[in-house]
PDB file of C-alpha atoms and ligand atoms in Angstrom:
ATOM      1  CA  MET A   1      16.984 106.918  18.660  1.00  0.00           C
ATOM      2  CA  THR A   2      13.804 107.303  20.705  1.00  0.00           C
ATOM      3  CA  GLY A   3      14.364 105.095  23.679  1.00  0.00           C
ATOM      4  CA  ARG A   4      12.409 103.366  26.354  1.00  0.00           C
ATOM      5  CA  ILE A   5      13.368 104.705  29.761  1.00  0.00           C
ATOM      6  CA  ALA A   6      12.939 102.770  33.001  1.00  0.00           C
ATOM      7  CA  VAL A   7      13.195 104.863  36.162  1.00  0.00           C
ATOM      8  CA  LEU A   8      14.090 103.608  39.637  1.00  0.00           C
ATOM      9  CA  ALA A   9      13.054 105.875  42.515  1.00  0.00           C
ATOM     10  CA  SER A  10      12.572 105.360  46.241  1.00  0.00           C
ATOM     11  CA  GLY A  11      10.799 108.468  47.492  1.00  0.00           C
ATOM     12  CA  ARG A  12       9.606 111.933  46.574  1.00  0.00           C
ATOM     13  CA  GLY A  13      10.354 111.533  42.875  1.00  0.00           C
ATOM     14  CA  SER A  14      10.938 115.159  41.899  1.00  0.00           C
ATOM     15  CA  ASN A  15      13.702 114.088  39.506  1.00  0.00           C
ATOM     16  CA  PHE A  16      11.337 111.508  38.047  1.00  0.00           C
ATOM     17  CA  GLN A  17       8.826 114.342  37.564  1.00  0.00           C
ATOM     18  CA  ALA A  18      11.490 116.360  35.745  1.00  0.00           C
ATOM     19  CA  ILE A  19      11.902 113.422  33.351  1.00  0.00           C
ATOM     20  CA  ILE A  20       8.137 113.075  32.864  1.00  0.00           C
ATOM     21  CA  ASP A  21       7.902 116.807  32.078  1.00  0.00           C
ATOM     22  CA  ALA A  22      10.850 116.732  29.671  1.00  0.00           C
ATOM     23  CA  VAL A  23       9.340 113.803  27.775  1.00  0.00           C
ATOM     24  CA  ARG A  24       5.914 115.417  27.752  1.00  0.00           C
ATOM     25  CA  ASP A  25       7.123 118.721  26.324  1.00  0.00           C
ATOM     26  CA  GLY A  26       9.376 117.089  23.738  1.00  0.00           C
ATOM     27  CA  ARG A  27      12.781 118.075  25.192  1.00  0.00           C
ATOM     28  CA  VAL A  28      13.539 114.375  25.488  1.00  0.00           C
ATOM     29  CA  ARG A  29      12.357 112.158  22.663  1.00  0.00           C
ATOM     30  CA  ALA A  30      11.734 108.980  24.606  1.00  0.00           C
ATOM     31  CA  THR A  31       9.044 107.019  26.383  1.00  0.00           C
ATOM     32  CA  CYS A  32       8.847 106.588  30.139  1.00  0.00           C
ATOM     33  CA  ALA A  33       8.270 102.846  29.974  1.00  0.00           C
ATOM     34  CA  GLY A  34       8.081 102.141  33.690  1.00  0.00           C
ATOM     35  CA  LEU A  35       8.699 103.244  37.243  1.00  0.00           C
ATOM     36  CA  PHE A  36      10.291 100.702  39.556  1.00  0.00           C
ATOM     37  CA  THR A  37      10.391 101.300  43.279  1.00  0.00           C
ATOM     38  CA  ASP A  38      11.548  99.465  46.382  1.00  0.00           C
ATOM     39  CA  ASN A  39       9.183 101.539  48.532  1.00  0.00           C
ATOM     40  CA  PRO A  40       5.399 101.042  48.389  1.00  0.00           C
ATOM     41  CA  LYS A  41       4.939 104.472  50.003  1.00  0.00           C
ATOM     42  CA  ALA A  42       7.069 106.402  47.491  1.00  0.00           C
ATOM     43  CA  TYR A  43       5.386 109.582  46.268  1.00  0.00           C
ATOM     44  CA  ALA A  44       6.945 108.792  42.894  1.00  0.00           C
ATOM     45  CA  ILE A  45       4.189 106.166  42.467  1.00  0.00           C
ATOM     46  CA  LYS A  46       1.534 108.899  42.467  1.00  0.00           C
ATOM     47  CA  ARG A  47       3.502 110.853  39.865  1.00  0.00           C
ATOM     48  CA  ALA A  48       3.676 107.763  37.640  1.00  0.00           C
ATOM     49  CA  GLU A  49      -0.030 107.071  37.988  1.00  0.00           C
ATOM     50  CA  ALA A  50      -0.864 110.679  37.119  1.00  0.00           C
ATOM     51  CA  ALA A  51       1.237 110.346  33.965  1.00  0.00           C
ATOM     52  CA  ASN A  52      -0.048 106.864  33.034  1.00  0.00           C
ATOM     53  CA  ILE A  53       3.319 105.247  33.485  1.00  0.00           C
ATOM     54  CA  PRO A  54       3.299 101.576  34.545  1.00  0.00           C
ATOM     55  CA  VAL A  55       4.472 101.077  38.139  1.00  0.00           C
ATOM     56  CA  THR A  56       6.256  98.053  39.565  1.00  0.00           C
ATOM     57  CA  VAL A  57       6.657  97.942  43.324  1.00  0.00           C
ATOM     58  CA  ILE A  58       9.246  95.480  44.545  1.00  0.00           C
ATOM     59  CA  ASP A  59       8.978  96.003  48.270  1.00  0.00           C
ATOM     60  CA  TYR A  60      12.481  95.508  49.655  1.00  0.00           C
ATOM     61  CA  ALA A  61      11.119  94.747  53.132  1.00  0.00           C
ATOM     62  CA  SER A  62       9.174  91.727  51.920  1.00  0.00           C
ATOM     63  CA  TYR A  63      12.198  89.818  50.575  1.00  0.00           C
ATOM     64  CA  PRO A  64      14.343  87.538  52.728  1.00  0.00           C
ATOM     65  CA  SER A  65      17.640  88.795  51.278  1.00  0.00           C
ATOM     66  CA  ARG A  66      19.100  91.471  49.057  1.00  0.00           C
ATOM     67  CA  GLU A  67      19.829  88.815  46.433  1.00  0.00           C
ATOM     68  CA  THR A  68      16.212  87.689  46.130  1.00  0.00           C
ATOM     69  CA  TYR A  69      15.040  91.297  46.011  1.00  0.00           C
ATOM     70  CA  GLU A  70      17.531  92.108  43.272  1.00  0.00           C
ATOM     71  CA  ARG A  71      16.605  89.018  41.260  1.00  0.00           C
ATOM     72  CA  MET A  72      12.937  90.078  41.268  1.00  0.00           C
ATOM     73  CA  LEU A  73      13.864  93.635  40.332  1.00  0.00           C
ATOM     74  CA  LEU A  74      16.119  92.513  37.492  1.00  0.00           C
ATOM     75  CA  SER A  75      13.523  90.202  36.028  1.00  0.00           C
ATOM     76  CA  ALA A  76      10.842  92.924  36.208  1.00  0.00           C
ATOM     77  CA  MET A  77      13.182  95.409  34.543  1.00  0.00           C
ATOM     78  CA  GLN A  78      14.082  92.948  31.807  1.00  0.00           C
ATOM     79  CA  LYS A  79      10.403  92.462  31.012  1.00  0.00           C
ATOM     80  CA  CYS A  80      10.151  96.226  30.524  1.00  0.00           C
ATOM     81  CA  ASP A  81      13.095  95.996  28.103  1.00  0.00           C
ATOM     82  CA  PRO A  82      14.457  99.528  28.557  1.00  0.00           C
ATOM     83  CA  ASP A  83      17.141 101.166  26.420  1.00  0.00           C
ATOM     84  CA  LEU A  84      18.133 103.312  29.392  1.00  0.00           C
ATOM     85  CA  VAL A  85      17.754 102.847  33.140  1.00  0.00           C
ATOM     86  CA  VAL A  86      17.707 106.029  35.231  1.00  0.00           C
ATOM     87  CA  LEU A  87      18.329 105.977  38.976  1.00  0.00           C
ATOM     88  CA  ALA A  88      16.440 109.067  40.133  1.00  0.00           C
ATOM     89  CA  GLY A  89      16.624 109.101  43.909  1.00  0.00           C
ATOM     90  CA  TYR A  90      16.937 105.323  44.169  1.00  0.00           C
ATOM     91  CA  MET A  91      18.307 104.903  47.665  1.00  0.00           C
ATOM     92  CA  ARG A  92      19.925 101.473  47.341  1.00  0.00           C
ATOM     93  CA  ILE A  93      23.204 100.268  46.007  1.00  0.00           C
ATOM     94  CA  VAL A  94      22.618  98.435  42.738  1.00  0.00           C
ATOM     95  CA  GLY A  95      24.038  94.909  42.741  1.00  0.00           C
ATOM     96  CA  LYS A  96      26.504  93.446  40.301  1.00  0.00           C
ATOM     97  CA  GLU A  97      23.994  91.487  38.217  1.00  0.00           C
ATOM     98  CA  ILE A  98      21.833  94.514  37.526  1.00  0.00           C
ATOM     99  CA  VAL A  99      24.882  96.696  36.825  1.00  0.00           C
ATOM    100  CA  ASN A 100      26.131  94.105  34.323  1.00  0.00           C
ATOM    101  CA  ALA A 101      22.729  93.653  32.702  1.00  0.00           C
ATOM    102  CA  PHE A 102      22.555  97.381  31.934  1.00  0.00           C
ATOM    103  CA  ALA A 103      26.232  98.260  31.570  1.00  0.00           C
ATOM    104  CA  GLY A 104      26.669 101.502  29.629  1.00  0.00           C
ATOM    105  CA  ARG A 105      22.961 102.224  29.738  1.00  0.00           C
ATOM    106  CA  MET A 106      22.270 102.943  33.392  1.00  0.00           C
ATOM    107  CA  ILE A 107      22.748 106.445  34.840  1.00  0.00           C
ATOM    108  CA  ASN A 108      22.417 108.018  38.288  1.00  0.00           C
ATOM    109  CA  ILE A 109      21.932 111.539  39.638  1.00  0.00           C
ATOM    110  CA  HIS A 110      23.989 112.448  42.682  1.00  0.00           C
ATOM    111  CA  PRO A 111      23.638 115.675  44.728  1.00  0.00           C
ATOM    112  CA  ALA A 112      27.343 116.626  44.854  1.00  0.00           C
ATOM    113  CA  LEU A 113      30.216 117.273  42.498  1.00  0.00           C
ATOM    114  CA  LEU A 114      31.682 113.783  42.262  1.00  0.00           C
ATOM    115  CA  PRO A 115      34.174 112.411  43.089  1.00  0.00           C
ATOM    116  CA  SER A 116      33.625 114.584  46.170  1.00  0.00           C
ATOM    117  CA  PHE A 117      31.041 113.421  48.658  1.00  0.00           C
ATOM    118  CA  PRO A 118      29.760 110.102  47.271  1.00  0.00           C
ATOM    119  CA  GLY A 119      27.224 108.002  49.178  1.00  0.00           C
ATOM    120  CA  LEU A 120      24.415 109.269  51.357  1.00  0.00           C
ATOM    121  CA  HIS A 121      23.774 112.949  52.159  1.00  0.00           C
ATOM    122  CA  GLY A 122      26.086 114.501  49.586  1.00  0.00           C
ATOM    123  CA  GLN A 123      24.677 117.944  50.408  1.00  0.00           C
ATOM    124  CA  ARG A 124      25.333 117.553  54.154  1.00  0.00           C
ATOM    125  CA  GLN A 125      28.827 116.233  53.534  1.00  0.00           C
ATOM    126  CA  ALA A 126      29.626 119.271  51.376  1.00  0.00           C
ATOM    127  CA  LEU A 127      28.296 121.687  53.976  1.00  0.00           C
ATOM    128  CA  LEU A 128      30.203 120.013  56.818  1.00  0.00           C
ATOM    129  CA  HIS A 129      33.387 120.033  54.768  1.00  0.00           C
ATOM    130  CA  GLY A 130      33.074 123.763  54.203  1.00  0.00           C
ATOM    131  CA  VAL A 131      33.328 123.823  50.412  1.00  0.00           C
ATOM    132  CA  LYS A 132      32.389 127.075  48.672  1.00  0.00           C
ATOM    133  CA  VAL A 133      30.817 125.397  45.638  1.00  0.00           C
ATOM    134  CA  THR A 134      28.969 122.139  45.282  1.00  0.00           C
ATOM    135  CA  GLY A 135      26.443 120.854  42.759  1.00  0.00           C
ATOM    136  CA  CYS A 136      25.155 117.727  41.122  1.00  0.00           C
ATOM    137  CA  THR A 137      26.478 115.014  38.861  1.00  0.00           C
ATOM    138  CA  VAL A 138      24.878 112.614  36.387  1.00  0.00           C
ATOM    139  CA  HIS A 139      27.096 109.617  35.777  1.00  0.00           C
ATOM    140  CA  PHE A 140      27.034 106.132  34.329  1.00  0.00           C
ATOM    141  CA  VAL A 141      26.613 103.430  36.940  1.00  0.00           C
ATOM    142  CA  ASP A 142      29.319 100.869  37.450  1.00  0.00           C
ATOM    143  CA  GLU A 143      30.109  98.642  40.400  1.00  0.00           C
ATOM    144  CA  SER A 144      31.686 101.445  42.424  1.00  0.00           C
ATOM    145  CA  LEU A 145      29.739 103.728  44.753  1.00  0.00           C
ATOM    146  CA  ASP A 146      28.844 106.823  42.694  1.00  0.00           C
ATOM    147  CA  GLY A 147      32.110 106.351  40.804  1.00  0.00           C
ATOM    148  CA  GLY A 148      31.184 105.725  37.154  1.00  0.00           C
ATOM    149  CA  PRO A 149      32.062 107.974  34.179  1.00  0.00           C
ATOM    150  CA  ILE A 150      30.639 111.494  34.516  1.00  0.00           C
ATOM    151  CA  ILE A 151      28.172 112.780  31.901  1.00  0.00           C
ATOM    152  CA  VAL A 152      27.045 116.211  33.169  1.00  0.00           C
ATOM    153  CA  GLN A 153      27.765 118.358  36.217  1.00  0.00           C
ATOM    154  CA  ARG A 154      26.376 121.660  37.417  1.00  0.00           C
ATOM    155  CA  CYS A 155      27.703 123.907  40.190  1.00  0.00           C
ATOM    156  CA  VAL A 156      25.954 125.991  42.815  1.00  0.00           C
ATOM    157  CA  PRO A 157      27.491 128.291  45.434  1.00  0.00           C
ATOM    158  CA  VAL A 158      27.435 127.396  49.120  1.00  0.00           C
ATOM    159  CA  LEU A 159      26.499 130.505  51.076  1.00  0.00           C
ATOM    160  CA  GLU A 160      27.550 131.239  54.635  1.00  0.00           C
ATOM    161  CA  SER A 161      23.909 131.434  55.665  1.00  0.00           C
ATOM    162  CA  ASP A 162      23.082 127.998  54.184  1.00  0.00           C
ATOM    163  CA  ASP A 163      21.763 125.087  56.157  1.00  0.00           C
ATOM    164  CA  GLU A 164      21.347 121.634  54.641  1.00  0.00           C
ATOM    165  CA  GLU A 165      17.840 122.394  53.448  1.00  0.00           C
ATOM    166  CA  ALA A 166      18.857 125.582  51.651  1.00  0.00           C
ATOM    167  CA  VAL A 167      21.815 124.070  49.852  1.00  0.00           C
ATOM    168  CA  SER A 168      19.788 120.948  48.973  1.00  0.00           C
ATOM    169  CA  ALA A 169      17.057 123.090  47.403  1.00  0.00           C
ATOM    170  CA  ARG A 170      19.621 125.008  45.342  1.00  0.00           C
ATOM    171  CA  ILE A 171      21.191 121.765  44.135  1.00  0.00           C
ATOM    172  CA  LEU A 172      17.825 120.150  43.414  1.00  0.00           C
ATOM    173  CA  LYS A 173      16.918 122.914  40.958  1.00  0.00           C
ATOM    174  CA  GLN A 174      20.043 122.062  38.994  1.00  0.00           C
ATOM    175  CA  GLU A 175      19.356 118.322  39.262  1.00  0.00           C
ATOM    176  CA  HIS A 176      16.045 118.899  37.519  1.00  0.00           C
ATOM    177  CA  ARG A 177      17.926 120.476  34.585  1.00  0.00           C
ATOM    178  CA  CYS A 178      20.883 118.119  34.526  1.00  0.00           C
ATOM    179  CA  LEU A 179      19.081 114.805  34.498  1.00  0.00           C
ATOM    180  CA  PRO A 180      16.782 115.434  31.509  1.00  0.00           C
ATOM    181  CA  GLU A 181      19.793 116.912  29.698  1.00  0.00           C
ATOM    182  CA  ALA A 182      21.861 113.757  30.236  1.00  0.00           C
ATOM    183  CA  ILE A 183      18.925 111.579  29.178  1.00  0.00           C
ATOM    184  CA  ARG A 184      18.475 113.656  26.036  1.00  0.00           C
ATOM    185  CA  LEU A 185      22.147 113.247  25.130  1.00  0.00           C
ATOM    186  CA  PHE A 186      21.936 109.509  25.721  1.00  0.00           C
ATOM    187  CA  CYS A 187      18.739 109.126  23.687  1.00  0.00           C
ATOM    188  CA  GLU A 188      20.284 111.096  20.836  1.00  0.00           C
ATOM    189  CA  GLY A 189      23.182 108.620  20.822  1.00  0.00           C
ATOM    190  CA  ARG A 190      25.673 111.380  21.594  1.00  0.00           C
ATOM    191  CA  LEU A 191      27.529 109.835  24.529  1.00  0.00           C
ATOM    192  CA  GLU A 192      30.681 107.818  24.092  1.00  0.00           C
ATOM    193  CA  ILE A 193      32.508 106.321  27.067  1.00  0.00           C
ATOM    194  CA  ILE A 194      36.276 106.278  26.651  1.00  0.00           C
ATOM    195  CA  GLY A 195      37.889 104.946  29.805  1.00  0.00           C
ATOM    196  CA  ARG A 196      36.767 107.269  32.596  1.00  0.00           C
ATOM    197  CA  ARG A 197      35.723 110.024  30.230  1.00  0.00           C
ATOM    198  CA  VAL A 198      32.406 110.586  28.535  1.00  0.00           C
ATOM    199  CA  ILE A 199      32.742 112.332  25.189  1.00  0.00           C
ATOM    200  CA  ILE A 200      29.684 114.295  24.062  1.00  0.00           C
ATOM    201  CA  HIS A 201      29.333 114.260  20.269  1.00  0.00           C
TER     202      HIS A 201
HETATM  203  C1  LIG B 301      18.072 113.840  44.960  1.00  0.00           C
HETATM  204  O1  LIG B 301      18.772 114.829  45.657  1.00  0.00           O
HETATM  205  C2  LIG B 301      19.014 112.897  44.271  1.00  0.00           C
HETATM  206  O2  LIG B 301      20.167 113.508  43.802  1.00  0.00           O
HETATM  207  C3  LIG B 301      19.369 111.944  45.384  1.00  0.00           C
HETATM  208  O3  LIG B 301      18.187 111.761  46.101  1.00  0.00           O
HETATM  209  C4  LIG B 301      17.345 112.898  45.930  1.00  0.00           C
HETATM  210  C5  LIG B 301      16.057 112.401  45.367  1.00  0.00           C
HETATM  211  O4  LIG B 301      15.099 113.406  45.210  1.00  0.00           O
HETATM  212  N1  LIG B 301      19.966 110.744  44.843  1.00  0.00           N
HETATM  213  P1  LIG B 301      13.772 113.126  44.379  1.00  0.00           P
HETATM  214  O5  LIG B 301      13.172 111.821  44.917  1.00  0.00           O
HETATM  215  O6  LIG B 301      14.136 113.008  42.932  1.00  0.00           O
HETATM  216  O7  LIG B 301      12.880 114.285  44.654  1.00  0.00           O
END
């Protein structure tokens, strides 16, 4: 299957760029059908424009409630009609309606080895906890916080000399490999969710 991918990103967009590059060089046989962002200042917008990917800005700050914001986002995403939705540095919790609309076809990248250190600042949490290895996780999105079935994980060491920036940079390198890999597996129809487990065929 060659799918249509919709990407949600809130900021820098380096993971989004990794997807653009993987599609461009044929590692992932899919189309980047749209970038959706809650942040009009996101650098991800520039990356989309440079790659001729349609951009939809749904500025969170200009909506009276989370519900109205989410309704607008859902309707914009439905118009795009994606096969797969990728949360690539999307810094908001996705509401129930959107989760249900894309159940089994929405994935997220998280900068820690889940189920350790969910939520914000996974890298900082790992450092403060004193773990010796951390990493990144790509998982399906369900209604829990970073708790859906895990597709791919990669580890990195935590060195004694590390600060948050150093460990984040080491993790980010792996994120840029992991996310396109998970998207490729999804687009090739090779992922099967059985309970909490994802079987790769
Ligand atoms: C990444 O570390 C990602 O795991 C987390 O937010 C960061 C986004 O980075 N969810 P970027 O916008 O993809 O550069």
